[in-house]
mmCIF file of C-alpha atoms in Angstrom:
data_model
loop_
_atom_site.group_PDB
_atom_site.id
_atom_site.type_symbol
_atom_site.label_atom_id
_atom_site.label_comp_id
_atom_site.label_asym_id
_atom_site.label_seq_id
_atom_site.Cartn_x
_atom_site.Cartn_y
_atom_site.Cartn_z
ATOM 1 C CA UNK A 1 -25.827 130.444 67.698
ATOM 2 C CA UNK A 2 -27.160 127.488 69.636
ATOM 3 C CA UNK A 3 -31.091 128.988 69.642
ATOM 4 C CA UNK A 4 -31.554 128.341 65.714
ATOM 5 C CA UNK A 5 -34.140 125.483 65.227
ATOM 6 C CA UNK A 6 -32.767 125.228 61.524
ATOM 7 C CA UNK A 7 -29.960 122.709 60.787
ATOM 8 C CA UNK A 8 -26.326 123.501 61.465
ATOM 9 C CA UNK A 9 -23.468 124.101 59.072
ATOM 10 C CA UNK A 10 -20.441 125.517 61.219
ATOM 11 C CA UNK A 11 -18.565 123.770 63.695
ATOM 12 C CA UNK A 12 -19.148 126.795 65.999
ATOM 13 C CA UNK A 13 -23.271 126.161 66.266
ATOM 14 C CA UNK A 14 -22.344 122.548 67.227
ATOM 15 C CA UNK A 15 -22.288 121.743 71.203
ATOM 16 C CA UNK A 16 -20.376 119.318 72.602
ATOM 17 C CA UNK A 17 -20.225 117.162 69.273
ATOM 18 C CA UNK A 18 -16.437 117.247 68.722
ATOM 19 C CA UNK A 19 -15.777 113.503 69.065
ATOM 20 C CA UNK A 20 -18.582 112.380 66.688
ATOM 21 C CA UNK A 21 -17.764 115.110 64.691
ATOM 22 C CA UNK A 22 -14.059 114.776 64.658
ATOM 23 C CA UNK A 23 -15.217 111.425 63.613
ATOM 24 C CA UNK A 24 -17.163 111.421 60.998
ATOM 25 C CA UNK A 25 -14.980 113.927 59.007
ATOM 26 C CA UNK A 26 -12.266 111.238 59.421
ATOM 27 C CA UNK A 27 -14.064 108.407 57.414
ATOM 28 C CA UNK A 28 -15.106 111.292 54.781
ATOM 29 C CA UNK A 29 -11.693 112.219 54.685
ATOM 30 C CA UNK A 30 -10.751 108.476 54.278
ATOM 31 C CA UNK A 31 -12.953 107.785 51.867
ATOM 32 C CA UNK A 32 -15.314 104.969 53.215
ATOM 33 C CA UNK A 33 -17.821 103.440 50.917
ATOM 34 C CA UNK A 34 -20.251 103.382 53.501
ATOM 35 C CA UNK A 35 -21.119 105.949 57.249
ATOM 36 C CA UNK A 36 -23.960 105.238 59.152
ATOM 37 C CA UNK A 37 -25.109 108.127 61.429
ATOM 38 C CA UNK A 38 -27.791 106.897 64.069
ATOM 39 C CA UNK A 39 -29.722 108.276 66.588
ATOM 40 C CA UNK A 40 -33.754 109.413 67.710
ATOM 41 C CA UNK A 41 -34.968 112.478 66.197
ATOM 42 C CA UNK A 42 -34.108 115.823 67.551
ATOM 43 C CA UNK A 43 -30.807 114.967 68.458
ATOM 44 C CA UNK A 44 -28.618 116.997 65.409
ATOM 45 C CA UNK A 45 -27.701 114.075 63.079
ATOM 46 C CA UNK A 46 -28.510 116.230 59.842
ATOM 47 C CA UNK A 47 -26.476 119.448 61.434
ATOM 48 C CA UNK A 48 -23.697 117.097 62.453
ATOM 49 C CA UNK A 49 -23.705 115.907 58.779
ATOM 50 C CA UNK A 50 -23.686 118.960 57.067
ATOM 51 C CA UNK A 51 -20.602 120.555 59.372
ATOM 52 C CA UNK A 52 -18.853 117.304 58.619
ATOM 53 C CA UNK A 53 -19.588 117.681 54.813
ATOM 54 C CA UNK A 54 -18.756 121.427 54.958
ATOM 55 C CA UNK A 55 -15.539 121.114 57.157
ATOM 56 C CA UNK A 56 -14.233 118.542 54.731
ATOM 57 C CA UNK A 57 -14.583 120.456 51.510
ATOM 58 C CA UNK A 58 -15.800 117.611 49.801
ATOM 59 C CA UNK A 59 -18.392 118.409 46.838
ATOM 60 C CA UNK A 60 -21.883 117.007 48.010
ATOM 61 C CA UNK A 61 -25.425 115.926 47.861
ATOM 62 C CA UNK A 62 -27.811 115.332 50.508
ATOM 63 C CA UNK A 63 -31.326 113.734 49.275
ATOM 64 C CA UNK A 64 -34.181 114.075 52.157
ATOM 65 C CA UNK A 65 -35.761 110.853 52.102
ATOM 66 C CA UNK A 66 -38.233 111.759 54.625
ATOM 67 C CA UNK A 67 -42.119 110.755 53.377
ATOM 68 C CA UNK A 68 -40.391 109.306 50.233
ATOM 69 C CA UNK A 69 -43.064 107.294 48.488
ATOM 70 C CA UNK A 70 -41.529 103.845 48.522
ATOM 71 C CA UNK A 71 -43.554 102.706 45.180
ATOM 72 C CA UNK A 72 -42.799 106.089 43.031
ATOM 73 C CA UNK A 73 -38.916 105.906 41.622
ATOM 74 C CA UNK A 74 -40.346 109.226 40.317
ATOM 75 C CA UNK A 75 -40.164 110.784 44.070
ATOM 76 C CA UNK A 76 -36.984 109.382 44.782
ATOM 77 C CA UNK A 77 -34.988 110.612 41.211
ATOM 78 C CA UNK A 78 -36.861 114.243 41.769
ATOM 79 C CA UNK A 79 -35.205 113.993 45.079
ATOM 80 C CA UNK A 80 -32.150 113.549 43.913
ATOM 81 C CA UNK A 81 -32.726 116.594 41.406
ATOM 82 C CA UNK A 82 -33.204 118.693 43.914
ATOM 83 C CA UNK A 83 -30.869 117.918 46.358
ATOM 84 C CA UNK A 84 -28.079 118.007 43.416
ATOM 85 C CA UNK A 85 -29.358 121.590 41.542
ATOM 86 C CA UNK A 86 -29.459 123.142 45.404
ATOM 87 C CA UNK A 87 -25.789 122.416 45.376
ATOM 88 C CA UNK A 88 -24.975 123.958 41.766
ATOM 89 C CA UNK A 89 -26.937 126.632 42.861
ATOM 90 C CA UNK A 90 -25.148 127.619 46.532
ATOM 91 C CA UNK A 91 -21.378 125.839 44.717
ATOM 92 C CA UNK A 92 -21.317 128.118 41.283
ATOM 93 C CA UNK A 93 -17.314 127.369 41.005
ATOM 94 C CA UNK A 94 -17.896 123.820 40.540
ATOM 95 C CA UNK A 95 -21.350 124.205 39.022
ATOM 96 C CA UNK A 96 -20.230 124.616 35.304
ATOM 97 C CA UNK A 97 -17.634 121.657 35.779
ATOM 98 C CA UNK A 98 -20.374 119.397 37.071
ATOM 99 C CA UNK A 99 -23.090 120.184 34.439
ATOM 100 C CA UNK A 100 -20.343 119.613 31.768
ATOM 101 C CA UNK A 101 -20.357 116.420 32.593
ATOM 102 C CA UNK A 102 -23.736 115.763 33.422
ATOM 103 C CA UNK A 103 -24.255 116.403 29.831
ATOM 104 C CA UNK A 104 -23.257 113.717 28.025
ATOM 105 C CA UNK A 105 -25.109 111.394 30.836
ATOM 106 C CA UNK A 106 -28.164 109.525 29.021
ATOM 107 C CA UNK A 107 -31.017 109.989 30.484
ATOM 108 C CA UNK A 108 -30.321 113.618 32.140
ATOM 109 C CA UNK A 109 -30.839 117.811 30.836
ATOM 110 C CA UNK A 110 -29.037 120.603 31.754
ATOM 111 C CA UNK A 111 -30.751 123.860 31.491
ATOM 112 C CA UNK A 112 -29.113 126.848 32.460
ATOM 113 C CA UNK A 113 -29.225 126.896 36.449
ATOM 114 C CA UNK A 114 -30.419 123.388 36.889
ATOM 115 C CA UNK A 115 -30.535 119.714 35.864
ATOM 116 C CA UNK A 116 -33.390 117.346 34.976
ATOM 117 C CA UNK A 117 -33.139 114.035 35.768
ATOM 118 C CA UNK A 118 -35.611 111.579 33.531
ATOM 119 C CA UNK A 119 -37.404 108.752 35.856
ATOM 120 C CA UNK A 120 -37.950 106.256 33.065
ATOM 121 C CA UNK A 121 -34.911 103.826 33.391
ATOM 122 C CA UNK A 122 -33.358 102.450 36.583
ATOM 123 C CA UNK A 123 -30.177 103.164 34.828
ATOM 124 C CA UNK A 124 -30.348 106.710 35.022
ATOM 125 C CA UNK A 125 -29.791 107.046 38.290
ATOM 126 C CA UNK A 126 -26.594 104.683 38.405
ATOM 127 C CA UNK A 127 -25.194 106.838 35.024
ATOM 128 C CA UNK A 128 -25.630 109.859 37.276
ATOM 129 C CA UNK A 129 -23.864 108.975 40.386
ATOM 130 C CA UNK A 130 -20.834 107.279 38.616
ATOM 131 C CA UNK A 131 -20.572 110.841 36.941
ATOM 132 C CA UNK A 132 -20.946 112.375 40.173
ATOM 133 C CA UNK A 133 -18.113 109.927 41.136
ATOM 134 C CA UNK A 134 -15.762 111.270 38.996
ATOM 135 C CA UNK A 135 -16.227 114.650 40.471
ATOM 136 C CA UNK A 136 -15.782 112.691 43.977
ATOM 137 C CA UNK A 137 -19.312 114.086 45.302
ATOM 138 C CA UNK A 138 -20.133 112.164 48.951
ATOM 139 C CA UNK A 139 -23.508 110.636 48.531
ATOM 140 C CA UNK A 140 -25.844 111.448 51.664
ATOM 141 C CA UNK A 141 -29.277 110.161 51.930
ATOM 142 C CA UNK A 142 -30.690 111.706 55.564
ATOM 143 C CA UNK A 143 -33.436 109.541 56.815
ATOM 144 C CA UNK A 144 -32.731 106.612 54.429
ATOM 145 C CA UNK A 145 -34.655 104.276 56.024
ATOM 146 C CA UNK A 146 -37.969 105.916 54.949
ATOM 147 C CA UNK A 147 -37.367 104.799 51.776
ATOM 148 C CA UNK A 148 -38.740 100.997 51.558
ATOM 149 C CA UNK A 149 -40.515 99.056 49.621
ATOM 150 C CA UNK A 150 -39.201 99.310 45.452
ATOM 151 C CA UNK A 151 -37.870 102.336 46.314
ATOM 152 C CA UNK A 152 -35.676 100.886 49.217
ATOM 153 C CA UNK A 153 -34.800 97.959 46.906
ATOM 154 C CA UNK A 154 -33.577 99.502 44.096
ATOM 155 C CA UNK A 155 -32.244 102.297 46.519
ATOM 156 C CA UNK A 156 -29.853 99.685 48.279
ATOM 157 C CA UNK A 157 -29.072 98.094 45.827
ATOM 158 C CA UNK A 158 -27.529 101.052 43.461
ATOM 159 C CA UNK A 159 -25.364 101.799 47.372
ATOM 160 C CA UNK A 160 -24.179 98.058 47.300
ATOM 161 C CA UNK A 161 -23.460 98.556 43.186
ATOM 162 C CA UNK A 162 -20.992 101.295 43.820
ATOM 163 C CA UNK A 163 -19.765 99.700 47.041
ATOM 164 C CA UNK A 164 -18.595 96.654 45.207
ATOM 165 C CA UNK A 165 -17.294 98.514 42.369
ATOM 166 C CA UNK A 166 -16.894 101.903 42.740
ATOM 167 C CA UNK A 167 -15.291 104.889 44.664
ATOM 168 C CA UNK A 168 -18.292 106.246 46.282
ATOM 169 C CA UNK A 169 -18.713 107.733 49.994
ATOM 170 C CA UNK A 170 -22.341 107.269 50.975
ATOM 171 C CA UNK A 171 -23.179 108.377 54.320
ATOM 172 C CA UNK A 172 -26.477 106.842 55.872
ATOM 173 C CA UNK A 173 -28.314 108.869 58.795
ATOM 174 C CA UNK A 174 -31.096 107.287 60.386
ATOM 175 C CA UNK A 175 -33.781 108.144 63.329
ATOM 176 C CA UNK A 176 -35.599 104.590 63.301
ATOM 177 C CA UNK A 177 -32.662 102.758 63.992
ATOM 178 C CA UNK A 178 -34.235 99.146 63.707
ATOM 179 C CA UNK A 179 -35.450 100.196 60.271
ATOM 180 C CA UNK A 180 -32.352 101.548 59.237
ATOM 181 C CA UNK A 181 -30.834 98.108 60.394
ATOM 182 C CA UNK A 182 -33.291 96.095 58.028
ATOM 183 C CA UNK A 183 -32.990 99.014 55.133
ATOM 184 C CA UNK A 184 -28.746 97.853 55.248
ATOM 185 C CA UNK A 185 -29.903 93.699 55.849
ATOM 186 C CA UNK A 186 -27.896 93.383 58.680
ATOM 187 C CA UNK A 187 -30.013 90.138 59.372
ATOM 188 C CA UNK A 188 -31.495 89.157 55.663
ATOM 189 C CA UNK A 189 -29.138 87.648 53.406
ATOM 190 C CA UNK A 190 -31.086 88.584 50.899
ATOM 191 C CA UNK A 191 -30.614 92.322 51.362
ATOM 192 C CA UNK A 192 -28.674 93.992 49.038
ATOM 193 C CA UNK A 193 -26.267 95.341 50.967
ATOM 194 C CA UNK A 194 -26.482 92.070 53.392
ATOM 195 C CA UNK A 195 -22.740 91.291 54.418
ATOM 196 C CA UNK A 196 -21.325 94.846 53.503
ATOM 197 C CA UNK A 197 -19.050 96.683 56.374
ATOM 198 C CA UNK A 198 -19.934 99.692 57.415
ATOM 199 C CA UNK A 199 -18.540 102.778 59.702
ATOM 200 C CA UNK A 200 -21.326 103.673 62.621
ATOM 201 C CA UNK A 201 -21.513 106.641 64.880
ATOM 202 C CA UNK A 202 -24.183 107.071 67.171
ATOM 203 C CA UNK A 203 -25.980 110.496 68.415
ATOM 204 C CA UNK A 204 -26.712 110.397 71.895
ATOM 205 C CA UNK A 205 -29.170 112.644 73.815
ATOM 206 C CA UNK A 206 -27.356 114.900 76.058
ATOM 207 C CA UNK A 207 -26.517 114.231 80.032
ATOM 208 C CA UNK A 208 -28.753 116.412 82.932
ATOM 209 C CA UNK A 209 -25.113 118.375 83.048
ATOM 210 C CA UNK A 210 -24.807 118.615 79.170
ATOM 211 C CA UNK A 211 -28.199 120.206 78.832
ATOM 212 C CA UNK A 212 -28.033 122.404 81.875
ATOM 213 C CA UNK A 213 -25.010 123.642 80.350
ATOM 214 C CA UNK A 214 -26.209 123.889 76.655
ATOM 215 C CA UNK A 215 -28.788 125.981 77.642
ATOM 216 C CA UNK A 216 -26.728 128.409 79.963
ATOM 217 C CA UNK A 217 -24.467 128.783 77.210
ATOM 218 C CA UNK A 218 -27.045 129.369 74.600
ATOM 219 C CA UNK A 219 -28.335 131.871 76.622
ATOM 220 C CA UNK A 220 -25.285 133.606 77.308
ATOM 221 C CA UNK A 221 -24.851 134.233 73.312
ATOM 222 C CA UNK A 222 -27.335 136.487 73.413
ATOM 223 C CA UNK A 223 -26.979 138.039 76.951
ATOM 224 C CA UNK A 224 -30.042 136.849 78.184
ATOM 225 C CA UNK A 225 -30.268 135.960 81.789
ATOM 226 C CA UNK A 226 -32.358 132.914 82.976
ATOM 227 C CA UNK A 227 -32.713 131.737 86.409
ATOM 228 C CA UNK A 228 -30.779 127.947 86.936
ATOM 229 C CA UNK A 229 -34.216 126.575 88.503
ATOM 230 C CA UNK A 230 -35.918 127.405 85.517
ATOM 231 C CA UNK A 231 -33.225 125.860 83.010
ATOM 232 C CA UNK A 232 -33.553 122.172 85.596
ATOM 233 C CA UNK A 233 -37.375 121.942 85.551
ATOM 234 C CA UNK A 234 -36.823 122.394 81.245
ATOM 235 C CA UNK A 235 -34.246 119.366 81.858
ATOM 236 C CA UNK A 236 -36.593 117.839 83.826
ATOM 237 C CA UNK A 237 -39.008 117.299 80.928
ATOM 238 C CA UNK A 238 -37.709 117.870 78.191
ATOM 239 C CA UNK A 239 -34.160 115.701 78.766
ATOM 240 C CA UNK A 240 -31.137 115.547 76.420
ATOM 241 C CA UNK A 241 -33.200 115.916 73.454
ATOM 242 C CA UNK A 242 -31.475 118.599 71.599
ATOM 243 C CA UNK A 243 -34.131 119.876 69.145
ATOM 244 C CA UNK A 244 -36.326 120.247 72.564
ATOM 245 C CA UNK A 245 -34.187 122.657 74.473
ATOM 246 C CA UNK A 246 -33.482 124.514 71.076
ATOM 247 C CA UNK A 247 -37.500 125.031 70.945
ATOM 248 C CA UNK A 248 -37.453 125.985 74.758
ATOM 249 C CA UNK A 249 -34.478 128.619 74.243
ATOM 250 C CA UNK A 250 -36.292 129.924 70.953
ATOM 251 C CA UNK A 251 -39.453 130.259 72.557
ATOM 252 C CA UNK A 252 -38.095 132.258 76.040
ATOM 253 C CA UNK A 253 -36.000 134.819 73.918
ATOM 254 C CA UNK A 254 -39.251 135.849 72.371
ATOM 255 C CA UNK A 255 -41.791 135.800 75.811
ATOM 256 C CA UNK A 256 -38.929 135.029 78.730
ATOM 257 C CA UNK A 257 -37.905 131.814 80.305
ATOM 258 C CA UNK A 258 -40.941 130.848 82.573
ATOM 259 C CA UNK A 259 -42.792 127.805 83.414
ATOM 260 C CA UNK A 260 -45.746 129.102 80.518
ATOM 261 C CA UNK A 261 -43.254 129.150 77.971
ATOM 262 C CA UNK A 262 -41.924 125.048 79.035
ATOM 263 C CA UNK A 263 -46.074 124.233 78.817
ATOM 264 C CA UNK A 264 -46.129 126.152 75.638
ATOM 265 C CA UNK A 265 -42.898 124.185 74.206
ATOM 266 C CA UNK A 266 -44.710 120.714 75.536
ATOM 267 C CA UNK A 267 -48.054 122.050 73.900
ATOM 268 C CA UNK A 268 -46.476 122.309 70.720
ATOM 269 C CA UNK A 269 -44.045 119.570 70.753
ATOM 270 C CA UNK A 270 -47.132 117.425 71.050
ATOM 271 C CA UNK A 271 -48.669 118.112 68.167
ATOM 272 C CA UNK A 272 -46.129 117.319 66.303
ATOM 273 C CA UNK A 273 -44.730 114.161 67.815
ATOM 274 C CA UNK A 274 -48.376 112.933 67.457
ATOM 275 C CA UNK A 275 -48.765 114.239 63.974
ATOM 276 C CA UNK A 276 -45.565 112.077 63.376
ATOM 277 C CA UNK A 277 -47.110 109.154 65.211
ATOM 278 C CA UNK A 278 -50.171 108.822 63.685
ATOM 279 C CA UNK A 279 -48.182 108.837 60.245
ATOM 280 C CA UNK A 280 -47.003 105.791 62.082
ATOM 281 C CA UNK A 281 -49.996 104.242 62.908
ATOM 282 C CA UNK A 282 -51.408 104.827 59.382
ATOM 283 C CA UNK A 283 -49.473 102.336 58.196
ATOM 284 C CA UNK A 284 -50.987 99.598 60.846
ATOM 285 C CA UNK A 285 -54.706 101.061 60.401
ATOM 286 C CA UNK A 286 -55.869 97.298 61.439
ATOM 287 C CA UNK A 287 -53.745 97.573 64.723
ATOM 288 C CA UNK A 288 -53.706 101.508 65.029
ATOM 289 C CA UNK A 289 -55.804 101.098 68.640
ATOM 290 C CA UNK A 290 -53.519 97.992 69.699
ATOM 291 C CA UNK A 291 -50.392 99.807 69.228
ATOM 292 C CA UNK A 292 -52.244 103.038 70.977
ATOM 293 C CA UNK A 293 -52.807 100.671 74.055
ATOM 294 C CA UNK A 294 -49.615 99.210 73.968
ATOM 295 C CA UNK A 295 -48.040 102.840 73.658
ATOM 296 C CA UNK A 296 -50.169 104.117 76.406
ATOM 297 C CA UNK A 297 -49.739 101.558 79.005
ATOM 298 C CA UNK A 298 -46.096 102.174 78.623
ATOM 299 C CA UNK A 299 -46.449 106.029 79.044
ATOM 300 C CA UNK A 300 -48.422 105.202 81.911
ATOM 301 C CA UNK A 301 -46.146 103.516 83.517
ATOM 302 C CA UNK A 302 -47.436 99.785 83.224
ATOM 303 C CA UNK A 303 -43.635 99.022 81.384
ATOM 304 C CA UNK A 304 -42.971 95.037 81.799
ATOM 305 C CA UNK A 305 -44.704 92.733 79.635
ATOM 306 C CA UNK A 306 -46.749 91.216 81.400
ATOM 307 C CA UNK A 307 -48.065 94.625 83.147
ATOM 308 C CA UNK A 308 -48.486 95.715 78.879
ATOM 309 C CA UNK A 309 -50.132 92.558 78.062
ATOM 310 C CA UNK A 310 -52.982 92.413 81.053
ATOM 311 C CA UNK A 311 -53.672 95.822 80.434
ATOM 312 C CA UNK A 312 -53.923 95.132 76.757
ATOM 313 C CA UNK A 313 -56.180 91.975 77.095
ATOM 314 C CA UNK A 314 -58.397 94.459 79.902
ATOM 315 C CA UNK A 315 -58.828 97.053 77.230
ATOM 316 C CA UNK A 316 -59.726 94.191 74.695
ATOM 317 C CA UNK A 317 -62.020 91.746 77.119
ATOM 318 C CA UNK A 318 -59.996 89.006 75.496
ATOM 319 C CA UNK A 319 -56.742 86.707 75.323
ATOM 320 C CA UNK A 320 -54.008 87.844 73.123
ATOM 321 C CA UNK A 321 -51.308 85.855 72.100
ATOM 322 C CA UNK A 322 -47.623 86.316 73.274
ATOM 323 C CA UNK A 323 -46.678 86.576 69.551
ATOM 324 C CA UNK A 324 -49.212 89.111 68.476
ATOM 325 C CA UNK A 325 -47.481 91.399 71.581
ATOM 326 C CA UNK A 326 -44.118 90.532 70.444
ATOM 327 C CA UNK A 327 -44.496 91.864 67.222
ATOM 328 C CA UNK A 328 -46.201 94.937 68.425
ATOM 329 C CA UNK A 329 -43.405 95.667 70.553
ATOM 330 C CA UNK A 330 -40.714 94.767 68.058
ATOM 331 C CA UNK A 331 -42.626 97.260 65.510
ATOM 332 C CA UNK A 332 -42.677 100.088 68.213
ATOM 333 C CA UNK A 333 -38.672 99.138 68.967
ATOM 334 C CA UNK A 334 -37.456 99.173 65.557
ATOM 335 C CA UNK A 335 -39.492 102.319 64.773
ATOM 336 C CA UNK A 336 -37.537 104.068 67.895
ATOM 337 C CA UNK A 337 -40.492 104.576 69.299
ATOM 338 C CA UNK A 338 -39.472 102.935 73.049
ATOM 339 C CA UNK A 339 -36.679 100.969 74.417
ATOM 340 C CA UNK A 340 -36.082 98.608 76.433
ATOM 341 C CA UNK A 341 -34.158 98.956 79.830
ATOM 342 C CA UNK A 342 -32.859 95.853 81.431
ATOM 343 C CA UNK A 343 -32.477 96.140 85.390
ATOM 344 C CA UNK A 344 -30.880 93.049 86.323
ATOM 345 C CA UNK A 345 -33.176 90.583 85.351
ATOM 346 C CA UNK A 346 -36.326 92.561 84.946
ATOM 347 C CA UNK A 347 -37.071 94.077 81.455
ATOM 348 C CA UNK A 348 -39.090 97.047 81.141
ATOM 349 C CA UNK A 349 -40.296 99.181 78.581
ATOM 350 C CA UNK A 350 -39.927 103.033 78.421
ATOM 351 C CA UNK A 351 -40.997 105.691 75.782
ATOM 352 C CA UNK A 352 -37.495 107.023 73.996
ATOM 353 C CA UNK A 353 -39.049 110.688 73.488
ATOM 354 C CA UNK A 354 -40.645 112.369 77.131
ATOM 355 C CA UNK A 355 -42.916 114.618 74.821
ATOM 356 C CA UNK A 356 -44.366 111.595 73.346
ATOM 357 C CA UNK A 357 -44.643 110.214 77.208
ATOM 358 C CA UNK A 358 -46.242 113.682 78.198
ATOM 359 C CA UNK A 359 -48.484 113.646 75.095
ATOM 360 C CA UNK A 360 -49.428 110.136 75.235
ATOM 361 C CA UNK A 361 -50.876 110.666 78.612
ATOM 362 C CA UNK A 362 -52.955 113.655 77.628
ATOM 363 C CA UNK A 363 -54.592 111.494 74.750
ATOM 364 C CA UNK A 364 -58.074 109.906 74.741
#
């Protein structure tokens, strides 16, 4: 069933994934101590992920580091709690096997259906995934690069600890993929994991053809027919993204496919790609209206840097340095936030998400 807006777990509710798919159950199957999964949001990392993990019968965790605190080790081991007890829970064959051993870890309680990790020592959560590595669990940490800060420290460098010297798989995904670039220290030799090798497969959005066809065949599952000018103009704006089109089909089986329904879907997919964006800005409260100009000028069409800079220094009424812009932009490209497109010798600037472009726009 294509039309399901929650994450995947069969190969079937996959489209047109095979190769990355095929892929990534290859280096799970292999054993590599560290996957990287990249791509923006929307575009089925976490489903792709949890097929992989599924299809390769591999006993696993996967810790949500989305809104992680990156100060509170607390947050991240309760995390890992949870993401471990909602595998005994769904995995009872193995559950009894893994809480045997869990039981002699320092540090952690087992209590009936679930396990209690204590937050007090760093070592705790080391002691647990070497006994999780006897087990062979695959580590997965979806969104890693939200966790920064201590958390991302000590996070990276318990992943370069078993690299070095154990058997673990850890598989990385990532939807800020400059973030997730400075959370592995591709560039910083003093990262942790600075220097380490690591297996990458990137998400793409879909083609124009890929998500005219996605959506006919979504469609189709359910017998419900749509006219093809209708399924082109939900292209149109909503592109490849994958978690867009899933909204769109959602939202027609319940009202029909209609041009109301594609304003509803960019209605709604506003408010939350600028609920996510401000959670963005929050973190640059000095600059929060800088990056807004910079964000709308780009929406807006004014895309080369000089075009962004003169209509940041109009909003302004003053000069502003090339390296104050360049860090704006570099924030906004590492974030995933916009691209750049290079056209010969010209380098413009474009929004990665069209809802963001649609709802930027629309904002005051």
């Amino acid at each position: 069933m294509y039309f399901d807006e929650r994450p995947k777990s069969k190969r079937e509710d996959l489209y047109d994934r095979e190769e990355e798919l095929e892929e990534l159950l290859t280096l799970i199957e292999e054993r590599k101590p560290l996957i990287v999964l990249k791509g923006i949001r929307r575009l089925g990392k976490t489903s792709l992920l949890r097929v992989a993990l599924n299809e390769a019968k591999v006993p696993h965790v996967i810790v949500d580091l989305r809104g992680v605190n990156p100060n509170s080790r607390r947050d991240l081991y309760l995390r890992f709690q949870s993401a471990l007890n909602d595998y005994l829970l769904r995995n009872k064959p193995i559950a009894k096997k893994v809480k045997d051993a869990l039981k002699m870890v320092s540090g952690i309680s087992v209590s009936g259906f679930s396990v209690s990790i204590s937050w007090k020592n760093l070592e705790t959560l080391y002691s647990l995934i070497s006994a999780l590595e006897r087990e062979n669990f695959v580590i997965a940490l979806d969104e890693v690069q939200e966790a920064r800060g201590l958390v991302g420290k000590e996070l990276a460098s318990l992943i370069a600890h078993f690299y070095d010297y154990g058997e673990v798989t850890f598989v990385l995904t990532g939807s800020e993929v400059g973030l997730l670039y400075d959370f592995l220290g591709i560039d910083n030799p003093r990262a942790p994991l600075y220097g380490r090798a690591f297996h990458e497969i990137e998400l793409k959005r879909f083609t124009r053809e890929q998500s005219i066809e996605f959506l006919r065949e979504g469609f189709r599952q359910v017998r419900f027919y749509v006219n093809d000018e209708i399924l082109k103009l939900a292209v149109e704006r909503l592109d490849g993204i994958v978690g867009w089109l899933v909204k769109f089909g959602v939202l027609s089986l319940r009202s029909g496919a209609s041009r109301e329904v594609l304003e509803r879907v960019l209605k709604e997919a506003s408010a939350l790609v600028l609920s996510e964006l401000d959670k963005f800005l929050d973190k640059r409260f000095i600059a929060r209206k800088r990056y807004l100009i910079v964000l709308k000028a780009i929406a807006s069409g004014k895309a080369t840097w000089s075009e962004i800079k003169e209509e940041l220094e109009r909003v302004e009424k003053r000069e502003i340095s090339d390296g104050r812009l360049a860090g704006i932009l570099n924030s906004l490209l590492k974030a995933s936030l916009i691209e750049k497109v290079v056209e010969g010798r010209n380098v413009r600037y474009r929004i990665v998400d069209p809802v963001l472009e649609f709802a930027l726009r629309r904002r005051r």
